[in-house]
mmCIF file of C-alpha atoms and ligand atoms in Angstrom:
data_model
loop_
_atom_site.group_PDB
_atom_site.id
_atom_site.type_symbol
_atom_site.label_atom_id
_atom_site.label_comp_id
_atom_site.label_asym_id
_atom_site.label_seq_id
_atom_site.Cartn_x
_atom_site.Cartn_y
_atom_site.Cartn_z
ATOM 1 C CA UNK A 29 -24.734 11.088 26.249
ATOM 2 C CA UNK A 30 -27.689 11.447 23.770
ATOM 3 C CA UNK A 31 -31.144 10.913 25.156
ATOM 4 C CA UNK A 32 -34.467 11.391 23.518
ATOM 5 C CA UNK A 33 -36.068 14.792 23.722
ATOM 6 C CA UNK A 34 -38.145 15.267 26.994
ATOM 7 C CA UNK A 35 -36.565 12.034 28.668
ATOM 8 C CA UNK A 36 -34.768 12.225 31.934
ATOM 9 C CA UNK A 37 -31.486 10.401 32.656
ATOM 10 C CA UNK A 38 -30.680 8.469 35.828
ATOM 11 C CA UNK A 39 -27.268 7.483 36.898
ATOM 12 C CA UNK A 40 -27.245 4.121 38.683
ATOM 13 C CA UNK A 41 -24.503 3.133 41.103
ATOM 14 C CA UNK A 42 -23.681 -0.438 42.207
ATOM 15 C CA UNK A 43 -21.333 -0.850 45.025
ATOM 16 C CA UNK A 44 -20.144 -4.259 46.076
ATOM 17 C CA UNK A 45 -20.122 -5.573 42.388
ATOM 18 C CA UNK A 46 -16.840 -3.837 41.977
ATOM 19 C CA UNK A 47 -15.295 -6.405 44.212
ATOM 20 C CA UNK A 48 -16.092 -9.379 42.142
ATOM 21 C CA UNK A 49 -13.151 -9.415 39.856
ATOM 22 C CA UNK A 50 -13.622 -11.537 36.845
ATOM 23 C CA UNK A 51 -17.230 -12.058 37.420
ATOM 24 C CA UNK A 52 -17.866 -8.287 37.463
ATOM 25 C CA UNK A 53 -19.098 -8.081 33.930
ATOM 26 C CA UNK A 54 -21.458 -10.993 34.439
ATOM 27 C CA UNK A 55 -22.875 -9.215 37.519
ATOM 28 C CA UNK A 56 -23.252 -5.997 35.602
ATOM 29 C CA UNK A 57 -25.072 -7.893 32.833
ATOM 30 C CA UNK A 58 -27.506 -9.440 35.360
ATOM 31 C CA UNK A 59 -28.140 -6.192 36.961
ATOM 32 C CA UNK A 60 -28.999 -4.511 33.732
ATOM 33 C CA UNK A 61 -31.223 -7.482 32.880
ATOM 34 C CA UNK A 62 -32.947 -7.244 36.251
ATOM 35 C CA UNK A 63 -33.307 -3.487 35.910
ATOM 36 C CA UNK A 64 -34.769 -3.947 32.409
ATOM 37 C CA UNK A 65 -37.355 -6.526 33.681
ATOM 38 C CA UNK A 66 -38.367 -4.224 36.529
ATOM 39 C CA UNK A 67 -38.802 -1.277 34.180
ATOM 40 C CA UNK A 68 -40.985 -2.972 31.693
ATOM 41 C CA UNK A 69 -43.958 -0.888 30.898
ATOM 42 C CA UNK A 70 -42.452 2.390 32.212
ATOM 43 C CA UNK A 71 -42.941 4.751 29.168
ATOM 44 C CA UNK A 72 -39.928 5.721 27.229
ATOM 45 C CA UNK A 73 -37.478 3.660 29.253
ATOM 46 C CA UNK A 74 -34.137 2.244 28.237
ATOM 47 C CA UNK A 75 -31.200 0.836 30.261
ATOM 48 C CA UNK A 76 -27.774 1.677 28.915
ATOM 49 C CA UNK A 77 -24.615 0.125 30.154
ATOM 50 C CA UNK A 78 -21.427 1.933 29.479
ATOM 51 C CA UNK A 79 -17.911 2.475 30.979
ATOM 52 C CA UNK A 80 -18.803 0.511 34.237
ATOM 53 C CA UNK A 81 -21.885 2.475 34.886
ATOM 54 C CA UNK A 82 -25.592 1.880 34.245
ATOM 55 C CA UNK A 83 -27.908 4.609 32.965
ATOM 56 C CA UNK A 84 -31.675 4.615 32.752
ATOM 57 C CA UNK A 85 -33.237 6.919 30.224
ATOM 58 C CA UNK A 86 -36.987 7.392 30.894
ATOM 59 C CA UNK A 87 -40.024 9.561 30.123
ATOM 60 C CA UNK A 88 -41.525 8.815 33.712
ATOM 61 C CA UNK A 89 -38.607 9.335 36.170
ATOM 62 C CA UNK A 90 -40.718 9.059 39.470
ATOM 63 C CA UNK A 91 -42.076 5.605 38.294
ATOM 64 C CA UNK A 92 -38.868 4.421 37.142
ATOM 65 C CA UNK A 93 -37.148 5.398 40.361
ATOM 66 C CA UNK A 94 -39.734 3.628 42.429
ATOM 67 C CA UNK A 95 -39.164 0.545 40.420
ATOM 68 C CA UNK A 96 -35.458 0.748 40.521
ATOM 69 C CA UNK A 97 -35.579 0.813 44.298
ATOM 70 C CA UNK A 98 -36.740 -2.739 44.160
ATOM 71 C CA UNK A 99 -33.712 -3.907 42.153
ATOM 72 C CA UNK A 100 -31.128 -5.512 44.470
ATOM 73 C CA UNK A 101 -27.614 -4.593 43.379
ATOM 74 C CA UNK A 102 -28.316 -0.920 43.089
ATOM 75 C CA UNK A 103 -26.837 1.203 45.920
ATOM 76 C CA UNK A 104 -28.053 4.592 44.884
ATOM 77 C CA UNK A 105 -29.232 6.604 41.996
ATOM 78 C CA UNK A 106 -29.287 10.224 40.751
ATOM 79 C CA UNK A 107 -31.322 11.992 38.291
ATOM 80 C CA UNK A 108 -28.647 13.742 36.226
ATOM 81 C CA UNK A 109 -28.508 16.366 33.438
ATOM 82 C CA UNK A 110 -26.253 15.284 30.651
ATOM 83 C CA UNK A 111 -24.372 17.952 28.590
ATOM 84 C CA UNK A 112 -21.384 18.299 26.439
ATOM 85 C CA UNK A 113 -17.947 18.675 28.135
ATOM 86 C CA UNK A 114 -18.207 22.330 27.772
ATOM 87 C CA UNK A 115 -17.916 24.903 30.606
ATOM 88 C CA UNK A 116 -20.852 27.063 29.473
ATOM 89 C CA UNK A 117 -23.138 24.061 29.166
ATOM 90 C CA UNK A 118 -21.980 22.579 32.483
ATOM 91 C CA UNK A 119 -22.514 25.957 34.377
ATOM 92 C CA UNK A 120 -25.924 26.330 32.849
ATOM 93 C CA UNK A 121 -26.982 22.740 33.962
ATOM 94 C CA UNK A 122 -25.621 23.494 37.309
ATOM 95 C CA UNK A 123 -27.771 26.485 37.687
ATOM 96 C CA UNK A 124 -30.972 24.584 36.634
ATOM 97 C CA UNK A 125 -30.336 21.658 39.002
ATOM 98 C CA UNK A 126 -29.420 23.765 41.977
ATOM 99 C CA UNK A 127 -32.509 26.065 41.557
ATOM 100 C CA UNK A 128 -34.678 23.064 41.535
ATOM 101 C CA UNK A 129 -33.040 21.558 44.587
ATOM 102 C CA UNK A 130 -32.814 24.814 46.535
ATOM 103 C CA UNK A 131 -35.655 26.924 45.165
ATOM 104 C CA UNK A 132 -35.590 29.373 48.047
ATOM 105 C CA UNK A 133 -31.932 29.864 48.532
ATOM 106 C CA UNK A 134 -29.439 28.329 50.989
ATOM 107 C CA UNK A 135 -25.941 27.071 51.130
ATOM 108 C CA UNK A 136 -24.215 24.778 48.670
ATOM 109 C CA UNK A 137 -21.024 23.293 47.652
ATOM 110 C CA UNK A 138 -19.880 22.279 44.186
ATOM 111 C CA UNK A 139 -17.866 19.000 43.940
ATOM 112 C CA UNK A 140 -16.340 17.857 40.664
ATOM 113 C CA UNK A 141 -14.910 14.548 39.593
ATOM 114 C CA UNK A 142 -12.987 14.125 36.513
ATOM 115 C CA UNK A 143 -12.879 10.441 35.280
ATOM 116 C CA UNK A 144 -11.907 11.655 31.868
ATOM 117 C CA UNK A 145 -8.511 13.118 32.299
ATOM 118 C CA UNK A 146 -8.356 14.453 28.740
ATOM 119 C CA UNK A 147 -10.827 17.185 30.001
ATOM 120 C CA UNK A 148 -8.383 20.196 30.398
ATOM 121 C CA UNK A 149 -9.630 21.616 33.606
ATOM 122 C CA UNK A 150 -8.823 19.973 36.981
ATOM 123 C CA UNK A 151 -11.594 19.137 39.358
ATOM 124 C CA UNK A 152 -11.016 21.800 41.916
ATOM 125 C CA UNK A 153 -10.624 24.456 39.205
ATOM 126 C CA UNK A 154 -13.824 23.314 37.582
ATOM 127 C CA UNK A 155 -15.712 23.516 40.906
ATOM 128 C CA UNK A 156 -14.476 26.958 41.505
ATOM 129 C CA UNK A 157 -15.334 28.266 37.985
ATOM 130 C CA UNK A 158 -18.923 26.732 38.138
ATOM 131 C CA UNK A 159 -19.361 28.150 41.625
ATOM 132 C CA UNK A 160 -18.365 31.590 40.382
ATOM 133 C CA UNK A 161 -20.845 31.351 37.447
ATOM 134 C CA UNK A 162 -23.616 30.340 39.810
ATOM 135 C CA UNK A 163 -23.089 33.216 42.154
ATOM 136 C CA UNK A 164 -23.265 35.595 39.160
ATOM 137 C CA UNK A 165 -26.677 34.328 38.475
ATOM 138 C CA UNK A 166 -28.102 33.399 41.879
ATOM 139 C CA UNK A 167 -28.445 36.515 43.994
ATOM 140 C CA UNK A 168 -27.918 37.089 47.747
ATOM 141 C CA UNK A 169 -30.039 34.239 49.061
ATOM 142 C CA UNK A 170 -27.419 31.556 48.039
ATOM 143 C CA UNK A 171 -24.091 31.103 49.706
ATOM 144 C CA UNK A 172 -21.102 28.725 49.531
ATOM 145 C CA UNK A 173 -20.534 26.513 52.519
ATOM 146 C CA UNK A 174 -17.512 24.216 52.252
ATOM 147 C CA UNK A 175 -18.036 22.447 55.633
ATOM 148 C CA UNK A 176 -21.735 21.777 56.119
ATOM 149 C CA UNK A 177 -23.699 22.774 52.958
ATOM 150 C CA UNK A 178 -27.464 22.232 52.699
ATOM 151 C CA UNK A 179 -26.940 21.028 49.160
ATOM 152 C CA UNK A 180 -24.062 19.361 47.382
ATOM 153 C CA UNK A 181 -23.879 20.021 43.644
ATOM 154 C CA UNK A 182 -22.088 17.287 41.835
ATOM 155 C CA UNK A 183 -20.328 17.443 38.450
ATOM 156 C CA UNK A 184 -18.890 14.364 36.825
ATOM 157 C CA UNK A 185 -16.684 14.518 33.667
ATOM 158 C CA UNK A 186 -16.714 11.116 31.999
ATOM 159 C CA UNK A 187 -15.906 9.700 28.561
ATOM 160 C CA UNK A 188 -19.643 9.765 27.675
ATOM 161 C CA UNK A 189 -20.075 13.486 28.575
ATOM 162 C CA UNK A 190 -20.500 15.807 31.521
ATOM 163 C CA UNK A 191 -23.194 15.059 34.222
ATOM 164 C CA UNK A 192 -24.525 17.360 36.753
ATOM 165 C CA UNK A 193 -26.837 16.365 39.748
ATOM 166 C CA UNK A 194 -27.781 17.211 43.220
ATOM 167 C CA UNK A 195 -29.928 14.374 44.483
ATOM 168 C CA UNK A 196 -28.614 10.957 45.401
ATOM 169 C CA UNK A 197 -31.152 8.509 46.632
ATOM 170 C CA UNK A 198 -30.122 5.447 48.553
ATOM 171 C CA UNK A 199 -31.489 2.165 47.063
ATOM 172 C CA UNK A 200 -31.815 -1.449 48.232
ATOM 173 C CA UNK A 201 -28.224 -2.470 47.966
ATOM 174 C CA UNK A 202 -27.171 -6.288 47.987
ATOM 175 C CA UNK A 203 -26.473 -8.203 44.807
ATOM 176 C CA UNK A 204 -28.529 -8.675 41.768
ATOM 177 C CA UNK A 205 -31.030 -11.659 42.054
ATOM 178 C CA UNK A 206 -29.622 -14.561 40.003
ATOM 179 C CA UNK A 207 -25.916 -14.042 41.008
ATOM 180 C CA UNK A 208 -25.951 -16.465 43.876
ATOM 181 C CA UNK A 209 -27.772 -19.557 42.829
ATOM 182 C CA UNK A 210 -31.197 -20.811 44.075
ATOM 183 C CA UNK A 211 -32.685 -21.766 47.343
ATOM 184 C CA UNK A 212 -36.041 -22.735 48.769
ATOM 185 C CA UNK A 213 -37.672 -20.616 51.511
ATOM 186 C CA UNK A 214 -40.168 -21.719 54.107
ATOM 187 C CA UNK A 215 -42.788 -19.160 53.812
ATOM 188 C CA UNK A 216 -45.415 -19.001 56.384
ATOM 189 C CA UNK A 217 -47.958 -16.180 56.679
ATOM 190 C CA UNK A 218 -46.026 -14.716 59.725
ATOM 191 C CA UNK A 219 -43.928 -11.585 60.094
ATOM 192 C CA UNK A 220 -40.535 -13.326 59.983
ATOM 193 C CA UNK A 221 -40.376 -15.503 56.924
ATOM 194 C CA UNK A 222 -41.215 -12.832 54.392
ATOM 195 C CA UNK A 223 -38.272 -10.842 55.790
ATOM 196 C CA UNK A 224 -35.994 -13.833 55.566
ATOM 197 C CA UNK A 225 -37.142 -14.286 51.981
ATOM 198 C CA UNK A 226 -36.266 -10.670 51.196
ATOM 199 C CA UNK A 227 -32.908 -11.075 52.702
ATOM 200 C CA UNK A 228 -32.116 -14.130 50.674
ATOM 201 C CA UNK A 229 -33.077 -12.315 47.506
ATOM 202 C CA UNK A 230 -31.081 -9.376 48.616
ATOM 203 C CA UNK A 231 -27.911 -11.543 48.516
ATOM 204 C CA UNK A 232 -28.638 -12.364 44.939
ATOM 205 C CA UNK A 233 -30.433 -15.770 45.566
ATOM 206 C CA UNK A 234 -33.249 -16.887 43.295
ATOM 207 C CA UNK A 235 -35.990 -18.200 45.635
ATOM 208 C CA UNK A 236 -38.793 -20.715 45.390
ATOM 209 C CA UNK A 237 -41.232 -20.554 48.285
ATOM 210 C CA UNK A 238 -42.627 -23.548 50.170
ATOM 211 C CA UNK A 239 -45.946 -23.193 52.210
ATOM 212 C CA UNK A 240 -47.358 -25.979 54.427
ATOM 213 C CA UNK A 241 -51.062 -25.716 54.327
ATOM 214 C CA UNK A 242 -53.419 -27.897 56.559
ATOM 215 C CA UNK A 243 -56.825 -27.436 55.071
ATOM 216 C CA UNK A 244 -59.386 -27.601 56.553
ATOM 217 C CA UNK A 245 -57.605 -26.855 59.914
ATOM 218 C CA UNK A 246 -56.103 -23.769 58.276
ATOM 219 C CA UNK A 247 -58.490 -21.718 56.014
ATOM 220 C CA UNK A 248 -58.228 -20.779 52.357
ATOM 221 C CA UNK A 249 -57.814 -17.283 53.614
ATOM 222 C CA UNK A 250 -54.499 -18.251 55.341
ATOM 223 C CA UNK A 251 -53.313 -19.612 52.052
ATOM 224 C CA UNK A 252 -54.456 -16.442 50.243
ATOM 225 C CA UNK A 253 -52.400 -14.462 52.831
ATOM 226 C CA UNK A 254 -49.269 -16.332 51.760
ATOM 227 C CA UNK A 255 -50.116 -15.812 48.027
ATOM 228 C CA UNK A 256 -50.353 -12.160 48.685
ATOM 229 C CA UNK A 257 -47.078 -12.098 50.576
ATOM 230 C CA UNK A 258 -45.401 -14.027 47.783
ATOM 231 C CA UNK A 259 -46.680 -11.627 45.167
ATOM 232 C CA UNK A 260 -45.269 -8.697 47.113
ATOM 233 C CA UNK A 261 -41.846 -10.487 47.393
ATOM 234 C CA UNK A 262 -42.008 -11.268 43.802
ATOM 235 C CA UNK A 263 -41.704 -7.485 42.980
ATOM 236 C CA UNK A 264 -38.216 -7.775 44.480
ATOM 237 C CA UNK A 265 -37.457 -10.887 42.727
ATOM 238 C CA UNK A 266 -37.570 -9.556 39.349
ATOM 239 C CA UNK A 267 -39.352 -12.565 38.018
ATOM 240 C CA UNK A 268 -42.292 -14.563 39.208
ATOM 241 C CA UNK A 269 -41.862 -16.577 42.398
ATOM 242 C CA UNK A 270 -42.790 -20.282 42.252
ATOM 243 C CA UNK A 271 -44.819 -21.261 45.316
ATOM 244 C CA UNK A 272 -45.233 -24.852 46.311
ATOM 245 C CA UNK A 273 -48.161 -25.222 48.505
ATOM 246 C CA UNK A 274 -47.672 -28.541 50.479
ATOM 247 C CA UNK A 275 -50.830 -30.421 51.633
ATOM 248 C CA UNK A 276 -49.760 -30.932 55.311
ATOM 249 C CA UNK A 277 -53.077 -32.169 56.817
ATOM 250 C CA UNK A 278 -52.462 -35.800 56.984
ATOM 251 C CA UNK A 279 -48.942 -35.422 58.289
ATOM 252 C CA UNK A 280 -50.226 -33.156 61.168
ATOM 253 C CA UNK A 281 -53.025 -35.617 61.795
ATOM 254 C CA UNK A 282 -50.574 -38.599 61.978
ATOM 255 C CA UNK A 283 -48.224 -36.840 64.305
ATOM 256 C CA UNK A 284 -51.053 -35.790 66.575
ATOM 257 C CA UNK A 285 -52.363 -39.373 66.660
ATOM 258 C CA UNK A 286 -49.145 -41.184 66.998
ATOM 259 C CA UNK A 287 -46.470 -39.080 68.738
ATOM 260 C CA UNK A 288 -46.300 -37.703 72.185
ATOM 261 C CA UNK A 289 -47.763 -34.124 72.341
ATOM 262 C CA UNK A 290 -44.688 -32.416 73.686
ATOM 263 C CA UNK A 291 -42.716 -33.543 70.614
ATOM 264 C CA UNK A 292 -45.470 -32.458 68.124
ATOM 265 C CA UNK A 293 -43.748 -29.266 67.014
ATOM 266 C CA UNK A 294 -40.317 -30.772 66.768
ATOM 267 C CA UNK A 295 -41.556 -33.591 64.627
ATOM 268 C CA UNK A 296 -43.823 -31.497 62.478
ATOM 269 C CA UNK A 297 -40.838 -29.186 61.741
ATOM 270 C CA UNK A 298 -38.709 -32.218 60.941
ATOM 271 C CA UNK A 299 -41.255 -33.264 58.401
ATOM 272 C CA UNK A 300 -41.204 -29.724 56.961
ATOM 273 C CA UNK A 301 -37.557 -29.877 56.496
ATOM 274 C CA UNK A 302 -37.609 -33.275 54.905
ATOM 275 C CA UNK A 303 -40.140 -32.183 52.439
ATOM 276 C CA UNK A 304 -38.226 -28.794 51.790
ATOM 277 C CA UNK A 305 -35.086 -30.834 51.023
ATOM 278 C CA UNK A 306 -36.938 -33.002 48.586
ATOM 279 C CA UNK A 307 -38.379 -30.013 46.715
ATOM 280 C CA UNK A 308 -35.058 -28.290 46.862
ATOM 281 C CA UNK A 309 -33.317 -31.271 45.130
ATOM 282 C CA UNK A 310 -36.051 -31.582 42.551
ATOM 283 C CA UNK A 311 -35.702 -27.851 41.749
ATOM 284 C CA UNK A 312 -31.950 -27.803 41.944
ATOM 285 C CA UNK A 313 -32.002 -25.483 44.904
ATOM 286 C CA UNK A 314 -28.858 -25.550 47.137
ATOM 287 C CA UNK A 315 -30.255 -24.365 50.601
ATOM 288 C CA UNK A 316 -33.197 -23.930 52.763
ATOM 289 C CA UNK A 317 -34.126 -20.564 54.245
ATOM 290 C CA UNK A 318 -36.270 -19.997 57.232
ATOM 291 C CA UNK A 319 -37.410 -17.037 59.331
ATOM 292 C CA UNK A 320 -36.187 -18.505 62.630
ATOM 293 C CA UNK A 321 -34.327 -16.459 65.190
ATOM 294 C CA UNK A 322 -32.640 -17.969 68.318
ATOM 295 C CA UNK A 323 -34.891 -18.078 71.381
ATOM 296 C CA UNK A 324 -37.990 -16.603 69.765
ATOM 297 C CA UNK A 325 -40.268 -19.588 70.460
ATOM 298 C CA UNK A 326 -39.906 -23.138 71.735
ATOM 299 C CA UNK A 327 -38.859 -24.507 68.381
ATOM 300 C CA UNK A 328 -36.174 -22.069 68.005
ATOM 301 C CA UNK A 329 -33.792 -22.999 70.834
ATOM 302 C CA UNK A 330 -30.476 -24.292 69.859
ATOM 303 C CA UNK A 331 -31.490 -27.818 70.940
ATOM 304 C CA UNK A 332 -34.494 -27.548 68.739
ATOM 305 C CA UNK A 333 -32.639 -26.257 65.768
ATOM 306 C CA UNK A 334 -30.167 -29.160 66.247
ATOM 307 C CA UNK A 335 -32.940 -31.797 66.387
ATOM 308 C CA UNK A 336 -34.820 -30.302 63.589
ATOM 309 C CA UNK A 337 -31.754 -29.701 61.229
ATOM 310 C CA UNK A 338 -30.598 -33.421 61.846
ATOM 311 C CA UNK A 339 -32.987 -34.699 59.137
ATOM 312 C CA UNK A 340 -31.533 -32.676 56.223
ATOM 313 C CA UNK A 341 -28.283 -32.793 54.377
ATOM 314 C CA UNK A 342 -28.142 -29.247 52.984
ATOM 315 C CA UNK A 343 -27.405 -25.797 54.537
ATOM 316 C CA UNK A 344 -30.363 -24.354 56.418
ATOM 317 C CA UNK A 345 -29.856 -20.483 56.455
ATOM 318 C CA UNK A 346 -31.527 -18.300 58.926
ATOM 319 C CA UNK A 347 -30.952 -14.654 57.995
ATOM 320 C CA UNK A 348 -32.874 -13.438 61.040
ATOM 321 C CA UNK A 349 -31.100 -15.643 63.455
ATOM 322 C CA UNK A 350 -29.606 -12.760 65.509
ATOM 323 C CA UNK A 351 -32.314 -10.275 65.226
ATOM 324 C CA UNK A 352 -34.976 -9.079 67.834
ATOM 325 C CA UNK A 353 -38.580 -9.132 66.990
ATOM 326 C CA UNK A 354 -38.571 -5.341 66.925
ATOM 327 C CA UNK A 355 -35.839 -5.191 64.213
ATOM 328 C CA UNK A 356 -37.686 -7.769 62.046
ATOM 329 C CA UNK A 357 -40.819 -5.717 62.339
ATOM 330 C CA UNK A 358 -39.108 -2.724 61.195
ATOM 331 C CA UNK A 359 -37.805 -4.520 58.145
ATOM 332 C CA UNK A 360 -41.285 -6.028 57.446
ATOM 333 C CA UNK A 361 -42.737 -2.446 57.595
ATOM 334 C CA UNK A 362 -40.147 -1.211 55.197
ATOM 335 C CA UNK A 363 -40.507 -4.050 52.754
ATOM 336 C CA UNK A 364 -44.373 -3.563 52.972
ATOM 337 C CA UNK A 365 -45.258 -7.105 54.149
ATOM 338 C CA UNK A 366 -46.075 -6.164 57.867
ATOM 339 C CA UNK A 367 -49.594 -5.334 57.456
ATOM 340 C CA UNK A 368 -50.483 -8.470 55.519
ATOM 341 C CA UNK A 369 -48.402 -10.641 57.917
ATOM 342 C CA UNK A 370 -50.426 -9.497 60.996
ATOM 343 C CA UNK A 371 -53.780 -10.363 59.460
ATOM 344 C CA UNK A 372 -55.237 -12.897 61.936
ATOM 345 C CA UNK A 373 -55.363 -16.208 60.107
ATOM 346 C CA UNK A 374 -54.216 -19.344 61.763
ATOM 347 C CA UNK A 375 -51.007 -21.045 60.672
ATOM 348 C CA UNK A 376 -50.502 -24.739 60.701
ATOM 349 C CA UNK A 377 -48.097 -24.500 63.486
ATOM 350 C CA UNK A 378 -50.652 -22.839 65.760
ATOM 351 C CA UNK A 379 -53.434 -25.425 65.009
ATOM 352 C CA UNK A 380 -51.960 -28.420 66.960
ATOM 353 C CA UNK A 381 -49.888 -26.327 69.270
ATOM 354 C CA UNK A 382 -49.085 -28.378 72.414
ATOM 355 C CA UNK A 383 -49.654 -26.892 75.823
ATOM 356 C CA UNK A 384 -46.110 -27.670 76.855
ATOM 357 C CA UNK A 385 -43.941 -28.038 73.845
ATOM 358 C CA UNK A 386 -40.506 -29.566 74.429
ATOM 359 C CA UNK A 387 -37.984 -26.749 74.653
ATOM 360 C CA UNK A 388 -34.882 -28.934 74.666
ATOM 361 C CA UNK A 389 -35.893 -31.853 72.345
ATOM 362 C CA UNK A 390 -33.412 -34.651 71.676
ATOM 363 C CA UNK A 391 -32.614 -36.074 68.181
ATOM 364 C CA UNK A 392 -32.700 -39.664 69.616
ATOM 365 C CA UNK A 393 -36.134 -39.161 71.232
ATOM 366 C CA UNK A 394 -37.540 -37.624 68.057
ATOM 367 C CA UNK A 395 -36.269 -40.566 66.034
ATOM 368 C CA UNK A 396 -37.783 -42.930 68.546
ATOM 369 C CA UNK A 397 -41.285 -41.343 68.292
ATOM 370 C CA UNK A 398 -41.098 -41.165 64.558
ATOM 371 C CA UNK A 399 -40.955 -44.969 64.429
ATOM 372 C CA UNK A 400 -44.663 -44.776 64.827
ATOM 373 C CA UNK A 401 -44.981 -42.983 61.539
ATOM 374 C CA UNK A 402 -44.627 -44.111 57.926
ATOM 375 C CA UNK A 403 -42.448 -41.212 57.072
ATOM 376 C CA UNK A 404 -41.807 -42.148 53.502
ATOM 377 C CA UNK A 405 -45.615 -42.661 52.696
ATOM 378 C CA UNK A 406 -46.467 -39.517 54.327
ATOM 379 C CA UNK A 407 -43.945 -37.441 52.401
ATOM 380 C CA UNK A 408 -44.848 -38.993 49.076
ATOM 381 C CA UNK A 409 -48.510 -38.279 49.597
ATOM 382 C CA UNK A 410 -47.856 -34.726 50.645
ATOM 383 C CA UNK A 411 -45.707 -34.124 47.703
ATOM 384 C CA UNK A 412 -48.229 -35.773 45.322
ATOM 385 C CA UNK A 413 -50.806 -33.244 46.619
ATOM 386 C CA UNK A 414 -48.598 -30.266 46.385
ATOM 387 C CA UNK A 415 -50.005 -27.481 44.274
ATOM 388 C CA UNK A 416 -47.689 -25.126 42.398
ATOM 389 C CA UNK A 417 -48.319 -21.585 41.434
ATOM 390 C CA UNK A 418 -46.418 -18.826 39.919
ATOM 391 C CA UNK A 419 -46.677 -15.621 41.806
ATOM 392 C CA UNK A 420 -46.020 -12.257 39.995
HETATM 393 P P1 LIG B 6 -43.037 -16.486 61.072
HETATM 394 O O1 LIG B 6 -43.239 -15.138 61.443
HETATM 395 O O2 LIG B 6 -42.118 -16.539 59.734
HETATM 396 O O3 LIG B 6 -44.178 -17.276 60.773
HETATM 397 P P2 LIG B 6 -42.593 -17.469 63.599
HETATM 398 O O4 LIG B 6 -41.924 -16.622 64.472
HETATM 399 O O5 LIG B 6 -44.125 -17.483 63.597
HETATM 400 O O6 LIG B 6 -42.098 -17.174 62.072
HETATM 401 P P3 LIG B 6 -42.461 -20.354 63.558
HETATM 402 O O7 LIG B 6 -44.040 -20.411 63.393
HETATM 403 O O8 LIG B 6 -42.002 -21.219 64.579
HETATM 404 O O9 LIG B 6 -41.982 -18.974 63.856
HETATM 405 O O10 LIG B 6 -41.876 -20.718 62.167
HETATM 406 C C1 LIG B 6 -40.412 -20.611 62.043
HETATM 407 C C2 LIG B 6 -40.119 -20.666 60.621
HETATM 408 O O11 LIG B 6 -40.504 -21.932 60.111
HETATM 409 C C3 LIG B 6 -40.811 -19.660 59.804
HETATM 410 O O12 LIG B 6 -40.100 -18.400 59.771
HETATM 411 C C4 LIG B 6 -40.939 -20.224 58.461
HETATM 412 O O13 LIG B 6 -39.639 -20.191 57.793
HETATM 413 C C5 LIG B 6 -41.196 -21.678 58.692
HETATM 414 N N1 LIG B 6 -42.606 -21.990 58.704
HETATM 415 C C6 LIG B 6 -43.423 -22.115 59.861
HETATM 416 N N2 LIG B 6 -44.711 -22.376 59.570
HETATM 417 C C7 LIG B 6 -44.661 -22.622 58.200
HETATM 418 C C8 LIG B 6 -45.644 -22.947 57.227
HETATM 419 N N3 LIG B 6 -46.848 -23.180 57.388
HETATM 420 N N4 LIG B 6 -45.182 -22.999 55.884
HETATM 421 C C9 LIG B 6 -44.013 -22.751 55.606
HETATM 422 N N5 LIG B 6 -43.096 -22.468 56.456
HETATM 423 C C10 LIG B 6 -43.270 -22.304 57.735
HETATM 424 MG MG1 LIG B 7 -45.298 -18.597 62.192
#
């Protein structure tokens, strides 16, 4: 494969896409498109798609790799040296690659794959020949180890050429964003919902975020925090994330004034879901994602989920449902949202927090209490005052 002088070549692997049968080519197209979007501005960079593989040619490999690690659908990547299908050139490239990966000596193993069967040498033979050439040049600090080598050296013979590499870095996995339709996510400023958003995107879902803001009970800073989180998540989205900031103050006031305190959280969350469903339908989104996990807080018991879910007619997906807080925190740290999430700004849920929230709320009781509210008018007003931003 020909690349520009001085550029490096990255081999991109996608795992699960292979399972998608007829849709496969569309998935690959999407992946290439997302990779291109993510690599915009990286000098000398081009994405090539050929023979069921993606290749990235770049003048700034470290930056390109960092960006590609935020592209869902990529399972791993390797910086490769591309040469002619010629044994001298392959052995020479192998020497360079191995010297770079193991500069001070150590054990290695050569492994070859011959996707192009017209190449006259079999894989085991090629490995042996290249290993022989390496020993002739490397000196005593290097040794072969077939069982437990410090370093694998890989050779792939493909239609486009021969490729030699040592390193394989794991990437984000999942499916390319845009392969699985659109959903809305309820994004608070907490630890959980950014992780839930990340997981939605990781399965190929395009997301729009909804945040409920109760100014002046919650500050401008708490909104800024959500904007910051949204921008971080947008880096994984491959495109700006649309954030709907819903003006929630009047709804919270009305609930506080007209419904019994112990049902405050339940009814507040029913209002959130109703509004989320309206926005989802307007925006042609097919599901609502939240950061809930069974048993974490009073509003996350099975009874609460039942009573809260009852007001919507669309799937409510909770990717964190089975996760302990410690696991969620680990993800948040890896994604990079944790430090922002723990900044101490109040959330609308905490403002009117009842002393004894109902842990096992009932649908019928919630419905009864809601008769004291003009639900339609409250929703309409909140939607009218919704502010929309594009986060990139
Ligand atoms: P998180 O860490 O995501 O805030 P949490 O453990 O604090 O979650 P809750 O505050 O009960 O739990 O919220 C449960 C879920 O409801 C959140 O994960 C989020 O999806 C949604 N949610 C809560 N508050 C808001 C808000 N102000 N705006 C949008 N969504 C919210
Ligand atoms: Mg919260």
